[in-house]
Coordinates of C-alpha atoms in Angstrom, one line a residue:
M192 CA 134.0 -103.4 207.8
E193 CA 135.1 -106.5 209.6
R194 CA 138.6 -107.8 209.1
I195 CA 138.9 -110.3 206.2
P196 CA 141.3 -113.3 206.8
L197 CA 144.2 -113.3 204.4
D198 CA 143.5 -117.0 203.6
D199 CA 140.0 -115.9 202.3
L200 CA 141.6 -113.3 200.0
T201 CA 144.1 -115.8 198.8
A202 CA 141.3 -118.2 198.0
F203 CA 139.4 -115.6 196.0
A204 CA 142.5 -114.5 194.1
T205 CA 143.4 -118.1 193.2
V206 CA 139.9 -118.9 191.9
A207 CA 139.6 -115.6 190.0
R208 CA 143.1 -116.0 188.5
L209 CA 142.6 -119.7 187.4
R210 CA 138.8 -119.2 186.7
S211 CA 138.2 -122.7 188.1
F212 CA 137.1 -123.9 191.5
R213 CA 138.5 -127.4 190.8
Q214 CA 141.9 -126.2 189.7
A215 CA 142.1 -123.6 192.5
A216 CA 141.1 -126.3 195.1
R217 CA 144.0 -128.5 193.9
D218 CA 146.4 -125.6 194.2
L219 CA 145.2 -124.7 197.7
E220 CA 144.9 -128.3 198.8
V221 CA 141.3 -128.0 199.9
S222 CA 138.0 -129.5 198.5
P223 CA 136.0 -127.6 195.9
S224 CA 133.0 -127.5 198.2
A225 CA 135.1 -126.0 201.1
L226 CA 136.5 -123.4 198.7
S227 CA 133.1 -122.5 197.4
H228 CA 131.8 -122.1 200.9
T229 CA 134.8 -119.8 201.7
L230 CA 134.0 -117.6 198.7
R231 CA 130.3 -117.3 199.6
Q232 CA 131.2 -116.2 203.1
L233 CA 133.7 -113.6 201.7
E234 CA 131.0 -112.2 199.4
E235 CA 128.6 -112.0 202.3
R236 CA 131.1 -110.2 204.5
L237 CA 131.8 -107.7 201.7
G238 CA 128.2 -107.4 200.6
L239 CA 129.3 -107.8 197.0
R240 CA 129.3 -110.5 194.3
L241 CA 132.9 -111.1 193.3
L242 CA 132.4 -114.0 190.9
H243 CA 130.0 -115.0 188.2
R244 CA 129.4 -118.8 188.5
T245 CA 127.9 -121.1 185.9
T246 CA 128.2 -124.9 185.5
R247 CA 130.9 -124.3 182.9
S248 CA 132.8 -121.2 183.9
V249 CA 133.9 -118.8 186.7
T250 CA 134.6 -115.2 185.9
P251 CA 135.2 -112.2 188.1
T252 CA 132.5 -109.5 188.3
E253 CA 133.6 -105.9 187.8
A254 CA 134.1 -105.6 191.5
G255 CA 135.9 -108.9 191.6
A256 CA 138.2 -107.9 188.8
R257 CA 139.1 -104.6 190.5
L258 CA 139.8 -106.5 193.8
L259 CA 141.9 -109.0 192.0
D260 CA 144.0 -106.3 190.3
R261 CA 144.9 -104.8 193.7
L262 CA 145.3 -108.2 195.5
L263 CA 147.7 -109.9 193.2
P264 CA 150.6 -107.4 193.7
A265 CA 150.0 -107.3 197.4
L266 CA 149.8 -111.1 197.8
G267 CA 153.0 -111.3 195.7
E268 CA 154.8 -109.0 198.1
I269 CA 153.6 -111.0 201.1
A270 CA 154.8 -114.2 199.5
G271 CA 158.1 -112.6 198.7
A272 CA 158.6 -111.4 202.2
L273 CA 157.9 -114.8 203.6
D274 CA 160.2 -116.4 201.1
E275 CA 163.0 -114.1 202.1
V276 CA 162.8 -115.6 205.6
N277 CA 163.0 -119.0 203.9
T278 CA 166.5 -118.1 202.7
F279 CA 167.8 -118.3 206.3
R280 CA 167.1 -122.1 206.4
D281 CA 169.8 -124.6 205.6
S282 CA 167.5 -125.9 202.8
P283 CA 164.4 -124.2 201.3
V284 CA 160.9 -125.5 201.9
G285 CA 157.8 -125.1 199.9
T286 CA 156.5 -126.0 196.4
L287 CA 158.2 -125.3 193.1
R288 CA 155.7 -125.2 190.2
I289 CA 157.1 -125.7 186.7
N290 CA 155.3 -125.8 183.4
A291 CA 157.1 -127.7 180.6
P292 CA 156.5 -129.4 177.3
R293 CA 156.2 -133.1 177.5
A294 CA 159.4 -133.6 175.5
A295 CA 161.4 -131.4 177.9
A296 CA 160.0 -133.3 180.9
A297 CA 160.9 -136.7 179.4
L298 CA 164.3 -135.8 177.9
V299 CA 165.9 -133.5 180.5
L300 CA 163.7 -132.5 183.5
G301 CA 163.1 -135.9 185.1
P302 CA 166.7 -136.5 186.4
L303 CA 167.1 -132.8 187.4
V304 CA 163.9 -132.9 189.5
N305 CA 165.0 -136.1 191.2
R306 CA 168.4 -134.6 192.1
F307 CA 166.8 -131.4 193.3
L308 CA 164.4 -133.3 195.7
Q309 CA 167.2 -135.4 197.0
R310 CA 169.2 -132.3 197.8
H311 CA 166.3 -130.4 199.3
P312 CA 163.9 -132.8 201.0
G313 CA 161.7 -130.0 202.4
M314 CA 160.7 -129.0 198.8
R315 CA 157.9 -130.3 196.7
V316 CA 157.8 -130.1 192.9
E317 CA 154.7 -129.8 190.8
L318 CA 155.6 -130.5 187.1
V319 CA 152.8 -129.8 184.7
C320 CA 153.3 -131.0 181.2
D321 CA 151.7 -128.8 178.6
D322 CA 152.8 -128.3 175.0
G323 CA 150.7 -125.1 174.5
F324 CA 152.0 -121.6 175.2
V325 CA 151.1 -120.8 178.8
D326 CA 151.4 -117.5 180.6
I327 CA 153.3 -118.8 183.6
V328 CA 152.6 -115.7 185.7
K329 CA 148.9 -115.8 185.2
A330 CA 148.7 -119.5 185.7
G331 CA 150.6 -119.4 189.0
F332 CA 153.8 -121.2 187.9
D333 CA 157.2 -120.3 189.3
A334 CA 159.0 -121.2 186.1
G335 CA 158.5 -122.6 182.6
V336 CA 160.5 -124.5 180.0
R337 CA 160.6 -123.6 176.3
F338 CA 163.1 -123.2 173.5
S339 CA 164.9 -119.9 173.7
E340 CA 163.4 -118.5 170.4
T341 CA 159.9 -118.6 171.9
L342 CA 160.7 -116.7 175.2
Q343 CA 159.5 -113.2 176.0
Q344 CA 162.2 -110.6 176.5
D345 CA 161.2 -109.8 180.1
M346 CA 162.0 -113.4 181.2
V347 CA 165.2 -114.6 182.8
A348 CA 166.4 -117.8 181.0
V349 CA 168.8 -120.5 182.1
P350 CA 170.0 -123.3 179.8
L351 CA 168.4 -126.6 180.7
G352 CA 170.3 -129.6 179.3
P353 CA 172.3 -130.1 176.1
E354 CA 171.5 -129.2 172.5
Q355 CA 168.7 -131.2 170.9
Q356 CA 168.8 -132.7 167.5
F357 CA 165.8 -133.4 165.3
Q358 CA 165.7 -136.3 162.9
V359 CA 163.5 -137.9 160.2
V360 CA 163.0 -141.6 160.7
A361 CA 161.0 -144.4 159.0
S362 CA 160.5 -148.1 159.3
P363 CA 162.6 -150.3 157.0
A364 CA 159.4 -151.6 155.3
L365 CA 158.3 -148.0 154.5
V366 CA 161.7 -147.1 153.1
A367 CA 161.7 -150.3 151.0
R368 CA 158.2 -149.4 149.6
W369 CA 158.8 -145.6 149.0
G370 CA 162.5 -145.4 148.6
T371 CA 165.0 -143.2 150.5
P372 CA 164.6 -139.4 150.1
T373 CA 167.7 -137.6 149.1
H374 CA 166.4 -134.1 149.7
P375 CA 163.8 -132.8 152.2
R376 CA 161.5 -131.8 149.4
D377 CA 161.2 -135.5 148.4
L378 CA 159.1 -135.9 151.6
L379 CA 156.3 -133.8 150.0
G380 CA 155.2 -136.7 148.0
L381 CA 155.5 -139.3 150.7
P382 CA 153.2 -140.3 153.6
C383 CA 154.3 -138.4 156.7
I384 CA 153.1 -138.4 160.4
R385 CA 152.3 -134.8 161.0
V386 CA 153.0 -133.0 164.4
R387 CA 150.0 -131.2 165.7
F388 CA 150.2 -128.3 168.2
P389 CA 147.5 -127.9 171.0
S390 CA 146.4 -124.8 169.0
G391 CA 145.4 -127.0 166.1
A392 CA 148.3 -125.8 163.9
Y393 CA 150.7 -128.2 162.3
Y394 CA 154.4 -128.1 162.7
R395 CA 156.5 -127.3 159.6
W396 CA 159.4 -129.7 159.5
E397 CA 162.7 -127.8 159.6
F398 CA 165.9 -128.7 157.9
N399 CA 169.3 -127.3 157.4
R400 CA 172.5 -128.3 155.7
G401 CA 175.4 -125.8 155.7
A402 CA 173.9 -122.5 154.7
E403 CA 170.7 -124.0 153.3
T404 CA 167.6 -124.0 155.5
L405 CA 164.0 -124.8 154.8
A406 CA 160.7 -125.6 156.5
L407 CA 158.2 -128.0 154.9
D408 CA 154.4 -128.4 155.5
V409 CA 154.3 -132.2 154.9
D410 CA 151.2 -134.2 154.5
G411 CA 150.1 -137.7 155.5
P412 CA 147.4 -140.0 156.8
L413 CA 148.1 -139.4 160.5
A414 CA 148.6 -136.4 162.8
L415 CA 149.6 -136.8 166.5
D416 CA 150.6 -134.5 169.4
D417 CA 152.6 -137.0 171.4
M418 CA 156.2 -138.0 170.5
P419 CA 156.1 -141.5 172.0
L420 CA 153.0 -142.2 169.9
I421 CA 154.7 -140.8 166.8
I422 CA 157.6 -143.2 167.3
Q423 CA 155.1 -146.1 167.7
A424 CA 153.3 -145.1 164.5
A425 CA 156.6 -144.8 162.6
C426 CA 157.7 -148.2 163.8
A427 CA 154.4 -149.6 162.5
G428 CA 155.2 -148.1 159.1
L429 CA 152.4 -145.5 159.0
G430 CA 154.7 -142.8 157.7
F431 CA 157.9 -140.9 157.9
A432 CA 158.3 -139.1 161.2
Y433 CA 160.1 -136.0 162.5
T434 CA 161.2 -136.3 166.1
Y435 CA 163.8 -135.7 168.7
A436 CA 166.9 -137.8 168.0
Q437 CA 166.8 -139.0 171.7
Y438 CA 163.3 -140.4 171.2
A439 CA 164.2 -142.3 168.1
A440 CA 167.6 -143.7 169.3
P441 CA 166.3 -146.8 171.0
A442 CA 164.1 -147.8 168.0
I443 CA 167.0 -147.2 165.6
A444 CA 169.3 -149.3 167.8
Q445 CA 166.8 -152.2 167.7
G446 CA 166.5 -151.9 163.9
L447 CA 162.8 -150.8 164.1
L448 CA 163.6 -147.4 162.5
L449 CA 166.1 -146.0 160.0
P450 CA 167.5 -142.5 160.0
V451 CA 166.5 -140.5 156.9
L452 CA 168.2 -137.4 155.6
P453 CA 170.9 -137.4 158.4
D454 CA 172.8 -134.7 156.7
W455 CA 169.8 -132.4 157.0
S456 CA 169.1 -133.0 160.7
P457 CA 169.0 -129.6 162.5
M458 CA 170.4 -128.9 165.9
S459 CA 168.5 -126.7 168.4
P460 CA 170.2 -124.7 171.2
G461 CA 168.2 -126.8 173.7
F462 CA 165.5 -126.1 176.3
Q463 CA 165.6 -123.1 178.6
L464 CA 164.2 -122.7 182.1
Y465 CA 162.6 -119.3 182.3
Y466 CA 161.0 -117.2 185.0
P467 CA 159.8 -113.6 185.5
S468 CA 162.5 -111.0 186.1
R469 CA 161.9 -109.9 189.6
R470 CA 164.0 -108.8 192.6
H471 CA 163.3 -111.7 194.9
P472 CA 162.5 -115.0 193.2
P473 CA 161.2 -117.8 195.5
A474 CA 163.9 -119.6 197.5
G475 CA 163.0 -123.0 195.9
L476 CA 163.4 -121.5 192.4
R477 CA 166.7 -119.9 193.4
A478 CA 168.0 -123.3 194.6
F479 CA 166.9 -125.1 191.4
V480 CA 168.6 -122.4 189.2
E481 CA 171.8 -122.7 191.3
M482 CA 171.7 -126.5 190.8
L483 CA 171.4 -126.0 187.0
R484 CA 174.3 -123.5 186.9
E485 CA 176.4 -125.9 188.9
G486 CA 175.8 -128.6 186.3
A487 CA 176.7 -126.2 183.5
N488 CA 179.9 -125.1 185.3
P489 CA 180.9 -128.0 187.6
P490 CA 183.7 -127.2 190.1
Q491 CA 187.1 -128.0 188.9
P492 CA 189.4 -130.3 190.9
V493 CA 192.3 -128.6 192.7
P494 CA 195.6 -129.8 191.2

């Protein structure tokens, strides 16, 4: 059998892993047509069909699935070996791919990414905002961002930013019409703007005061999956809203929203950057984690 170029095997593994020529082409920085041509040539060299292609989907054949299972660890070892060489540079180079919820990107990640790129001009960052639960290893990300309670045990986690507070808010006109709730259960009879997950499930609003905690499945005329839109709808008086306190702060300062049930506003430990537990993480990821830890433990001045 003739020798197969490593780039062709990488192209196949990327398409088979992502199950999309378009997404794989973006990752590999080539055109979808060029990538399709590469895969056809690889199949001709091997004399095997590796992928089932339709207008709507791409899936590995049995032979393709077996090849992918063997290739992924090998390609990972090669990438790790090359990245070990990267550590001998003064500053790492390459691409750092991070998957994060939109709220984390807006509230904490933006300034951190800016600082990282200024410190390491040879690096690129691809920040993909996704509020669904993503298998970062399967999707080809170096790291992800989530709250600590949703992380798998085999992941390394690093705190990312301060604690986050959640808050119920409403427009002054809405409060004047419906009154001010004195207990979270009072919201069950009021119009609320529901928070919808990508899965289609609705978020149960969480509250705590002292030792008392509860989660409520509120109802209302509107459901949204975007926090800025939720703030806009709340300012328009469409319902009581449950949001990050940081999102609501500007509208509260302008008098467009009022805080509701402030004594019941829960605190969250904050976001966590997480990545697979492995011996040699990429140099760019190591540099990003080091920067985060520097921020959590800044050097003390010498007296």
